[in-house]
Amino acid sequence: MGGQLSSKCFKPQDSKRVSSSGSPSFWWGAATAAYQIEGTTQSVLHPELDAYANIAQSKHADSNQYESNSTTLYGLGGYQEGGRGMSIWDTFSHEKGRTDKGDTGDVAVDFYHRYQEDINMMKGLGIKAFRMSIAWPRIQPNGTGVPNQAGLDFYNSVIDSLLAAGIQPWITLYHWDLPQALHDKYGGWLSEDSVADFAEYANICFRAFGDRVKHWSTFNEPWTFVEVGYHIGVHAPGYRHPTDYWRVGHHVLLAHAAAVQRFRHALPDGKIGIVANSDFFEPLTNSAADKAAAQRCQEFMCARFADPVYFGDYPQSIKDSIAALPVFTPEQKAALKGSVDFFLINHYSTKYIAHKKDTSKETGMDLFDGSASVQHTERNGKEIGPQADSEWLRVVPWGLRKLLVWIDQRYNHPDIYVLENGVDCPQESTIPLPDALDDTFRVHYYEQYLAEAVKAVDEHGVKLKGYFAWSLLDNFEWADGYAKRFGIVHVNYSTMQRQPKHSAKWLKAFFSEQQKQPLQAA
């Protein structure tokens, strides 16, 4: 299917090094997110949503500043099935030009009605852990107040069905779907008011689901939703500003700490973390300047949210470079330091990095402004790796190994879980179904990335404890809509029929084999 990777496979003796089956020694699973799969936003029942979104877009299109819009969807009767309230992605995806072909998550892949079918399918695929997120506006439609019983009932049913199938739920509290009401009320994450509201929402979830759910994360990829949603503005809520995003990220970290304090009281036997995401950044040359630039990029992307929860403060490189960076109080540092039980990481790709000598023309509106670096995808005329369907994703398996080693060394050998890793195959959305199901490109991606993960353990002593494929299902891929497919299961978006791809079957066989021996460092 175009641009295939090397056909190199594991040797039989190598493929028996990773233990799985959902045992405490190693978890293998698949990942999803609420807005990307659930559906039931159902603007077709509330066509005024489109009018509201267009009003909001026209009002703020030329403004970098947040303004409250008192004419919220709630005043228009915009509650959805099961009492779910609106999220910023409901509004954003209905604004003209925000997503590919105007796609929305109104239906997504209808997991809300088909979760039992999907759980049965996961059981058949040998999946032992399911990473899912809770939709905050399904629990608290207005972002605060008494929880919505129908929302609690839905997630209780999903959790119980997973456990009955022998699948452990891993829950993320926030995967980008902020209640629209809170954005309208005070700007959402732009305001420190969000900290207390998130902590209360988190506590509701801990109390409702914590008797059965033992693995939690507060936020998914704060770097992404802060940078892309509040800096360059191409994700919800579409806010653009050269410096405010530093304040947004600061509030997210404070919200994480506040939620973890509630967690420690409610679920002392559970485990919780925050899901960082990072490319690996390889120096373009062996020069000291390029090496330093690559390290700065790693700190600006990964350590920006990981250092505070391990060490209590931002990396020095960021503090030295960013005048707009807020400062933690001593009390906030104490609350943040040690507020995770494991290192959770999403990883997809790798880039070459060179030192940027002239930063005078930086506008503050580009990703990594302030890091004095330039990103490259080739060196000496050779591409770093094959191009996936997404422009930002090059297939570079050794980058995962190097990132795992970097995390291991910087954070004093933590238990590490890869909570997202995956790829979209070139032209997968346009090729015939038999070719889409025979996703050799994706199989080779998983094959080679997992081989590098094994090397990180065997050769460097990394304590890798779990691996989750992104994604279980083809789904709504944010601004890319339905144009990109990352699923190991194909979804026909017209009929909602699910069909496991070759990659799903390969992963089942691979991790089934890995049950025979625990993963151990050499």
Coordinates of C-alpha atoms in Angstrom, one line a residue:
M1 CA 0.0 0.0 0.0
G2 CA 2.8 2.4 -0.8
G3 CA 5.8 3.5 1.2
Q4 CA 6.2 0.2 3.0
L5 CA 8.8 -0.2 5.7
S6 CA 11.5 -2.8 5.8
S7 CA 10.1 -6.4 6.0
K8 CA 12.6 -7.3 8.8
C9 CA 10.9 -9.3 11.5
F10 CA 11.8 -10.3 15.0
K11 CA 13.7 -13.5 15.4
P12 CA 11.7 -16.1 17.2
Q13 CA 13.8 -15.9 20.3
D14 CA 13.4 -12.1 20.4
S15 CA 9.7 -12.2 20.1
K16 CA 9.4 -14.0 23.5
R17 CA 10.7 -11.1 25.6
V18 CA 7.6 -9.1 26.3
S19 CA 5.1 -10.5 28.8
S20 CA 1.5 -9.4 28.5
S21 CA -2.0 -10.8 29.1
G22 CA -2.9 -7.9 31.3
S23 CA -0.8 -9.3 34.2
P24 CA 0.8 -6.8 36.6
S25 CA 4.2 -7.4 34.9
F26 CA 3.1 -6.0 31.5
W27 CA 0.0 -4.5 30.0
W28 CA -0.9 -4.5 26.3
G29 CA -3.9 -2.7 25.1
A30 CA -5.5 -0.3 22.7
A31 CA -6.4 3.4 23.2
T32 CA -9.3 5.7 22.3
A33 CA -10.8 9.0 23.4
A34 CA -14.4 9.9 24.2
Y35 CA -15.0 12.7 21.6
Q36 CA -13.3 10.7 18.9
I37 CA -15.5 7.6 19.3
E38 CA -18.6 8.1 21.4
G39 CA -20.8 10.3 19.2
T40 CA -24.3 11.4 20.5
T41 CA -23.5 15.1 20.2
Q42 CA -26.3 14.9 17.7
S43 CA -26.4 18.5 16.3
V44 CA -28.9 17.1 13.8
L45 CA -31.4 17.2 16.6
H46 CA -30.2 20.7 17.5
P47 CA -29.4 22.5 14.2
E48 CA -29.0 25.7 16.2
L49 CA -25.6 24.4 17.1
D50 CA -24.3 25.3 13.6
A51 CA -25.8 28.8 13.9
Y52 CA -24.2 29.2 17.3
A53 CA -20.8 28.0 16.1
N54 CA -20.9 30.4 13.1
I55 CA -21.8 33.3 15.4
A56 CA -19.0 32.4 17.7
Q57 CA -16.5 32.1 14.8
S58 CA -17.4 35.4 13.2
K59 CA -17.3 37.1 16.6
H60 CA -13.8 35.9 17.4
A61 CA -12.2 35.2 14.0
D62 CA -10.0 38.3 14.1
S63 CA -9.4 38.4 17.8
N64 CA -6.7 36.9 19.9
Q65 CA -8.6 37.7 23.1
Y66 CA -11.1 35.6 24.9
E67 CA -14.6 37.1 25.1
S68 CA -17.5 35.6 26.9
N69 CA -20.5 34.7 24.8
S70 CA -23.6 34.8 26.9
T71 CA -25.7 33.2 24.2
T72 CA -24.5 29.7 25.0
L73 CA -25.9 26.5 23.5
Y74 CA -27.4 25.7 26.8
G75 CA -29.8 28.6 26.3
L76 CA -30.7 27.0 23.0
G77 CA -31.6 23.7 24.5
G78 CA -28.4 21.9 23.3
Y79 CA -28.2 19.0 25.7
Q80 CA -27.6 15.7 23.9
E81 CA -28.5 12.1 24.4
G82 CA -27.8 10.8 27.9
G83 CA -27.8 14.4 29.2
R84 CA -24.4 15.2 27.8
G85 CA -23.5 18.9 27.6
M86 CA -21.5 20.6 24.9
S87 CA -17.8 20.6 24.7
I88 CA -15.4 23.0 23.0
W89 CA -14.9 20.4 20.2
D90 CA -18.6 20.4 19.5
T91 CA -18.5 24.1 18.9
F92 CA -15.2 24.2 17.1
S93 CA -15.9 21.4 14.7
H94 CA -19.1 23.1 13.6
E95 CA -17.3 26.3 12.7
K96 CA -16.7 26.6 9.0
G97 CA -13.2 25.6 7.8
R98 CA -12.0 24.2 11.2
T99 CA -11.9 20.5 10.2
D100 CA -11.4 18.5 7.0
K101 CA -14.6 18.6 4.9
G102 CA -16.4 20.1 7.9
D103 CA -16.3 16.8 9.7
T104 CA -17.6 16.7 13.3
G105 CA -17.8 14.2 16.2
D106 CA -21.6 14.2 16.2
V107 CA -21.7 10.5 15.5
A108 CA -18.0 9.6 15.4
V109 CA -18.0 5.8 15.4
D110 CA -21.1 5.5 17.7
F111 CA -19.3 3.8 20.5
Y112 CA -22.0 5.1 22.8
H113 CA -24.5 2.6 21.3
R114 CA -22.0 0.0 20.2
Y115 CA -19.6 -0.4 23.1
Q116 CA -20.7 -3.9 23.9
E117 CA -20.0 -5.0 20.3
D118 CA -16.6 -3.3 20.5
I119 CA -15.8 -4.9 23.9
N120 CA -16.6 -8.3 22.5
M121 CA -14.4 -7.6 19.6
M122 CA -11.5 -6.5 21.9
K123 CA -11.9 -9.7 23.8
G124 CA -11.6 -11.7 20.6
L125 CA -8.5 -9.8 19.7
G126 CA -6.8 -10.7 23.0
I127 CA -6.7 -7.1 24.3
K128 CA -6.2 -7.0 28.0
A129 CA -6.4 -3.3 28.7
F130 CA -8.5 -0.5 27.2
R131 CA -7.5 3.1 27.5
M132 CA -10.6 5.3 27.4
S133 CA -11.4 8.8 28.4
I134 CA -14.3 10.2 30.3
A135 CA -16.2 13.1 28.6
W136 CA -16.3 15.8 31.2
P137 CA -19.6 17.3 29.8
R138 CA -21.2 13.9 30.0
I139 CA -20.5 13.8 33.7
Q140 CA -21.2 17.6 34.4
P141 CA -23.0 19.1 31.4
N142 CA -22.3 22.6 32.5
G143 CA -18.8 21.8 33.9
T144 CA -19.8 22.1 37.5
G145 CA -22.5 21.0 39.9
V146 CA -24.4 17.8 40.5
P147 CA -23.2 15.0 38.2
N148 CA -25.4 13.7 35.4
Q149 CA -26.7 10.3 36.5
A150 CA -27.1 9.1 32.9
G151 CA -23.5 9.8 32.2
L152 CA -22.3 8.0 35.3
D153 CA -24.6 5.0 34.3
F154 CA -23.1 4.9 30.8
Y155 CA -19.5 4.7 32.0
N156 CA -20.4 2.3 34.8
S157 CA -21.9 0.0 32.2
V158 CA -18.8 0.3 30.0
I159 CA -16.4 -0.4 32.9
D160 CA -18.5 -3.4 34.1
S161 CA -18.6 -4.8 30.6
L162 CA -14.9 -4.5 30.2
L163 CA -14.2 -6.2 33.4
A164 CA -16.6 -9.0 32.6
A165 CA -14.6 -9.5 29.4
G166 CA -11.3 -9.7 31.3
I167 CA -10.2 -6.3 30.1
Q168 CA -8.9 -3.7 32.5
P169 CA -10.0 -0.1 32.0
W170 CA -7.4 2.6 32.0
I171 CA -9.1 6.0 32.4
T172 CA -8.0 9.4 31.2
L173 CA -10.0 12.2 32.8
Y174 CA -9.4 14.9 30.1
H175 CA -8.8 14.2 26.5
W176 CA -9.5 17.7 25.2
D177 CA -13.3 18.0 25.5
L178 CA -13.6 20.9 27.9
P179 CA -17.3 21.7 28.7
Q180 CA -18.3 24.6 26.5
A181 CA -20.0 26.2 29.4
L182 CA -16.7 26.8 31.2
H183 CA -15.1 28.3 28.2
D184 CA -18.1 30.7 27.9
K185 CA -18.0 31.4 31.6
Y186 CA -14.4 32.3 32.2
G187 CA -12.3 31.2 29.2
G188 CA -11.7 27.6 30.3
W189 CA -8.0 26.9 30.8
L190 CA -7.2 30.5 30.3
S191 CA -8.5 31.1 33.9
E192 CA -7.2 29.7 37.1
D193 CA -10.9 29.1 38.0
S194 CA -10.5 25.9 35.9
V195 CA -8.3 24.3 38.6
A196 CA -10.9 23.9 41.2
D197 CA -13.6 22.9 38.7
F198 CA -11.4 20.2 37.2
A199 CA -10.5 18.8 40.7
E200 CA -14.2 18.5 41.6
Y201 CA -15.0 16.7 38.3
A202 CA -12.0 14.4 38.9
N203 CA -13.2 13.6 42.4
I204 CA -16.7 12.7 41.1
C205 CA -15.0 10.2 38.8
F206 CA -12.8 8.8 41.5
R207 CA -15.7 8.2 43.7
A208 CA -18.0 6.8 41.0
F209 CA -15.5 4.5 39.3
G210 CA -12.5 4.0 41.5
D211 CA -13.8 0.8 43.2
R212 CA -13.1 -0.9 39.9
V213 CA -10.6 1.3 38.0
K214 CA -7.1 1.3 39.3
H215 CA -5.1 3.1 36.6
W216 CA -5.8 6.8 35.9
S217 CA -4.3 9.7 34.1
T218 CA -5.4 13.3 34.5
F219 CA -4.6 14.9 31.1
N220 CA -3.8 13.5 27.7
E221 CA -1.0 15.4 25.9
P222 CA -1.2 18.8 27.6
W223 CA 1.5 20.0 25.2
T224 CA -0.7 19.3 22.2
F225 CA -4.0 20.8 23.4
V226 CA -2.2 23.8 24.9
E227 CA 0.0 24.5 21.9
V228 CA -2.4 23.6 19.1
G229 CA -5.6 24.8 20.8
Y230 CA -4.4 28.0 22.6
H231 CA -1.2 29.0 20.8
I232 CA -1.6 28.4 17.0
G233 CA -5.3 27.9 17.3
V234 CA -5.9 25.0 14.9
H235 CA -7.6 22.9 17.5
A236 CA -10.4 23.7 19.9
P237 CA -11.1 26.3 21.1
G238 CA -9.2 28.0 18.2
Y239 CA -7.5 30.6 20.4
R240 CA -4.4 32.3 19.1
H241 CA -1.9 34.2 21.2
P242 CA 1.9 34.5 21.3
T243 CA 2.2 34.1 25.1
D244 CA -1.1 33.2 26.8
Y245 CA -0.6 29.5 26.2
W246 CA 2.1 29.5 28.9
R247 CA -0.5 30.5 31.4
V248 CA -2.9 27.8 30.0
G249 CA -0.3 25.1 30.5
H250 CA 0.4 26.4 34.0
H251 CA -3.2 26.1 35.0
V252 CA -3.4 22.6 33.6
L253 CA -0.5 21.6 35.8
L254 CA -2.1 23.1 38.8
A255 CA -5.3 21.3 38.0
H256 CA -3.4 18.0 37.7
A257 CA -1.9 18.6 41.2
A258 CA -5.3 19.5 42.7
A259 CA -6.9 16.4 41.2
V260 CA -4.1 14.1 42.4
Q261 CA -4.6 15.4 46.0
R262 CA -8.2 14.3 45.7
F263 CA -7.1 11.0 44.3
R264 CA -4.7 10.2 47.1
H265 CA -7.5 10.7 49.6
A266 CA -10.2 8.8 47.6
L267 CA -8.1 5.9 46.1
P268 CA -4.9 5.3 48.1
D269 CA -4.3 2.0 46.4
G270 CA -4.7 3.3 42.8
K271 CA -2.1 4.7 40.5
I272 CA -2.3 8.0 38.6
G273 CA -0.2 10.1 36.2
I274 CA -0.3 12.6 33.4
V275 CA 0.2 11.6 29.8
A276 CA 3.1 13.4 28.2
N277 CA 3.7 13.3 24.5
S278 CA 7.0 13.8 22.6
D279 CA 8.8 13.2 19.4
F280 CA 12.4 12.3 19.8
F281 CA 14.7 15.0 18.7
E282 CA 18.0 13.9 17.1
P283 CA 20.8 16.4 16.6
L284 CA 21.2 17.1 12.9
T285 CA 25.0 17.1 13.3
N286 CA 27.5 16.2 16.0
S287 CA 28.1 19.9 16.8
A288 CA 27.7 21.0 20.4
A289 CA 25.1 23.6 19.2
D290 CA 22.9 21.1 17.5
K291 CA 23.1 18.7 20.5
A292 CA 22.1 21.5 22.8
A293 CA 19.2 22.5 20.5
A294 CA 17.9 18.9 20.4
Q295 CA 18.0 18.8 24.2
R296 CA 16.1 22.1 24.4
C297 CA 13.4 20.7 22.1
Q298 CA 13.1 17.6 24.2
E299 CA 12.6 19.8 27.3
F300 CA 10.2 22.2 25.6
M301 CA 8.0 19.3 24.5
C302 CA 8.3 16.5 27.0
A303 CA 10.0 17.9 30.1
R304 CA 7.7 21.0 30.1
F305 CA 5.0 18.9 31.7
A306 CA 7.1 16.1 33.1
D307 CA 9.6 18.1 35.1
P308 CA 7.0 19.8 37.3
V309 CA 5.4 16.5 38.3
Y310 CA 8.7 14.9 39.1
F311 CA 10.9 17.8 40.3
G312 CA 8.4 20.5 41.1
D313 CA 9.4 23.1 38.5
Y314 CA 9.9 23.8 34.8
P315 CA 13.1 22.9 33.0
Q316 CA 15.8 25.6 33.4
S317 CA 16.0 26.0 29.6
I318 CA 12.4 27.2 29.5
K319 CA 12.7 29.4 32.5
D320 CA 15.8 31.0 30.9
S321 CA 14.0 31.6 27.5
I322 CA 10.3 32.4 28.2
A323 CA 9.6 35.8 29.8
A324 CA 5.9 35.0 30.0
L325 CA 6.3 31.8 31.9
P326 CA 4.3 31.8 35.2
V327 CA 6.1 31.0 38.4
F328 CA 5.0 28.3 40.9
T329 CA 4.7 29.2 44.5
P330 CA 6.5 27.0 47.0
E331 CA 3.2 25.4 47.9
Q332 CA 2.4 24.6 44.3
K333 CA 5.9 23.1 43.7
A334 CA 5.3 20.8 46.7
A335 CA 1.9 19.7 45.4
L336 CA 3.3 19.0 42.0
K337 CA 6.5 17.2 42.9
G338 CA 6.0 13.5 43.0
S339 CA 2.3 13.7 41.8
V340 CA 2.7 10.8 39.5
D341 CA 3.0 7.0 40.1
F342 CA 4.4 6.2 36.7
F343 CA 5.6 7.8 33.5
L344 CA 3.0 7.8 30.8
I345 CA 4.1 8.7 27.3
N346 CA 2.6 9.0 23.8
H347 CA 5.1 8.8 20.9
Y348 CA 4.8 8.6 17.1
S349 CA 7.8 10.1 15.3
T350 CA 11.3 11.7 15.4
K351 CA 12.9 14.7 13.8
Y352 CA 16.4 16.1 13.3
I353 CA 17.2 19.3 15.1
A354 CA 19.6 22.1 14.3
H355 CA 20.5 25.2 16.3
K356 CA 18.8 28.4 15.1
K357 CA 21.3 31.1 15.1
D358 CA 19.0 34.0 14.3
T359 CA 15.8 34.2 16.5
S360 CA 15.1 37.9 15.9
K361 CA 12.4 37.1 13.4
E362 CA 10.4 34.8 15.7
T363 CA 6.8 36.0 16.1
G364 CA 5.8 33.8 19.0
M365 CA 3.2 32.1 16.8
D366 CA 5.2 29.0 15.7
L367 CA 5.6 25.8 17.7
F368 CA 8.9 25.7 19.6
D369 CA 9.4 29.4 19.4
G370 CA 11.9 30.2 22.1
S371 CA 13.8 27.0 21.8
A372 CA 16.3 28.4 19.2
S373 CA 15.9 25.3 17.0
V374 CA 15.0 24.3 13.5
Q375 CA 13.4 21.0 12.6
H376 CA 14.5 18.8 9.7
T377 CA 13.3 15.6 8.2
E378 CA 16.4 14.7 6.2
R379 CA 20.2 14.7 6.8
N380 CA 22.8 14.6 4.0
G381 CA 20.0 14.1 1.5
K382 CA 18.5 11.1 3.2
E383 CA 15.0 11.1 4.7
I384 CA 14.8 10.3 8.4
G385 CA 12.1 7.7 7.7
P386 CA 9.1 6.8 5.4
Q387 CA 6.2 9.3 5.3
A388 CA 2.9 8.2 6.8
D389 CA -0.4 9.6 5.7
S390 CA -0.1 12.4 8.1
E391 CA 2.4 15.0 7.1
W392 CA 3.8 15.3 10.6
L393 CA 4.5 11.6 11.0
R394 CA 7.7 9.9 9.7
V395 CA 8.3 6.3 10.6
V396 CA 11.5 6.3 12.7
P397 CA 11.5 3.2 15.0
W398 CA 14.8 4.0 16.7
G399 CA 13.4 7.2 18.0
L400 CA 11.1 5.3 20.4
R401 CA 14.1 3.5 21.9
K402 CA 16.1 6.7 22.3
L403 CA 13.1 8.5 23.9
L404 CA 12.5 5.7 26.4
V405 CA 16.2 5.9 27.4
W406 CA 16.0 9.7 27.7
I407 CA 13.0 9.4 30.0
D408 CA 14.6 6.6 32.0
Q409 CA 17.8 8.6 32.6
R410 CA 16.2 12.0 33.3
Y411 CA 13.5 10.8 35.7
N412 CA 15.5 8.2 37.7
H413 CA 14.3 5.0 36.1
P414 CA 10.5 5.2 36.5
D415 CA 8.0 2.6 35.4
I416 CA 7.1 3.7 31.8
Y417 CA 3.9 3.0 29.9
V418 CA 3.6 3.8 26.2
L419 CA -0.1 4.9 26.1
E420 CA -0.2 5.8 22.4
N421 CA 1.9 4.5 19.5
G422 CA 0.6 4.1 16.0
V423 CA 0.5 5.2 12.4
D424 CA -1.9 6.1 9.6
C425 CA -1.1 4.2 6.3
P426 CA -0.6 6.3 3.2
Q427 CA -3.8 6.7 1.2
E428 CA -5.7 4.4 3.5
S429 CA -8.9 6.4 3.3
T430 CA -9.0 6.2 -0.5
I431 CA -7.9 2.7 -1.4
P432 CA -10.2 -0.3 -1.8
L433 CA -11.3 -2.0 1.4
P434 CA -9.3 -5.2 0.9
D435 CA -6.1 -3.1 0.7
A436 CA -7.1 -1.1 3.7
L437 CA -7.6 -4.3 5.7
D438 CA -4.2 -5.6 4.6
D439 CA -2.3 -2.8 6.4
T440 CA 1.2 -4.1 5.9
F441 CA 2.6 -0.6 6.4
R442 CA 1.1 -0.5 9.9
V443 CA 2.2 -4.0 10.7
H444 CA 5.8 -3.1 9.9
Y445 CA 5.5 0.1 12.0
Y446 CA 4.4 -1.9 15.1
E447 CA 6.9 -4.6 14.4
Q448 CA 9.8 -2.3 14.2
Y449 CA 8.8 0.1 17.0
L450 CA 8.2 -2.8 19.4
A451 CA 11.6 -4.3 18.4
E452 CA 13.2 -1.0 19.5
A453 CA 11.1 -1.0 22.7
V454 CA 12.6 -4.4 23.5
K455 CA 16.1 -3.0 22.9
A456 CA 15.4 -0.2 25.3
V457 CA 14.7 -2.8 28.0
D458 CA 17.4 -5.4 27.1
E459 CA 20.2 -3.0 26.3
H460 CA 19.5 0.0 28.6
G461 CA 17.5 -1.4 31.5
V462 CA 14.4 0.7 30.8
K463 CA 11.4 -0.4 33.0
L464 CA 8.8 -0.5 30.2
K465 CA 5.6 -1.9 31.8
G466 CA 3.0 -1.4 29.1
Y467 CA 2.1 -0.6 25.5
F468 CA -1.1 0.6 24.0
A469 CA -1.8 0.9 20.3
W470 CA -3.4 4.0 18.8
S471 CA -6.0 3.4 18.0
L472 CA -8.5 0.6 18.5
L473 CA -10.8 2.1 15.9
D474 CA -10.6 4.3 12.9
N475 CA -12.2 7.5 14.3
F476 CA -12.6 11.3 14.3
E477 CA -9.0 12.6 14.1
W478 CA -9.6 16.1 15.3
A479 CA -8.9 18.8 12.6
D480 CA -8.2 16.0 10.1
G481 CA -11.8 14.7 10.6
Y482 CA -12.2 11.3 9.1
A483 CA -9.5 11.7 6.4
K484 CA -6.8 9.9 8.5
R485 CA -7.2 6.4 9.8
F486 CA -5.1 5.2 12.7
G487 CA -7.3 2.2 13.8
I488 CA -6.2 -1.4 14.0
V489 CA -9.9 -2.0 13.3
H490 CA -11.5 -0.6 10.1
V491 CA -14.8 1.3 10.5
N492 CA -17.2 1.9 7.6
Y493 CA -18.4 5.4 8.5
S494 CA -21.7 4.9 6.7
T495 CA -22.7 1.5 8.2
M496 CA -20.5 1.6 11.3
Q497 CA -19.4 -2.0 10.5
R498 CA -16.1 -2.9 12.2
Q499 CA -13.5 -5.2 10.6
P500 CA -10.2 -6.0 12.3
K501 CA -7.2 -5.2 10.0
H502 CA -4.2 -7.4 9.6
S503 CA -2.4 -5.2 12.2
A504 CA -5.0 -6.2 14.9
K505 CA -4.4 -9.8 14.1
W506 CA -0.6 -9.4 14.1
L507 CA -0.7 -7.6 17.5
K508 CA -2.9 -10.3 18.9
A509 CA -0.5 -13.0 17.8
F510 CA 2.5 -11.0 19.0
F511 CA 1.3 -10.3 22.5
S512 CA -0.1 -13.8 22.9
E513 CA 3.4 -15.1 22.3
Q514 CA 4.8 -12.6 24.8
Q515 CA 2.7 -14.1 27.6
K516 CA 5.2 -16.9 27.8
Q517 CA 8.1 -14.9 29.3
P518 CA 8.3 -11.7 31.3
L519 CA 10.0 -8.7 29.8
Q520 CA 13.4 -8.4 31.6
A521 CA 16.4 -6.2 31.2
A522 CA 19.6 -7.9 30.3

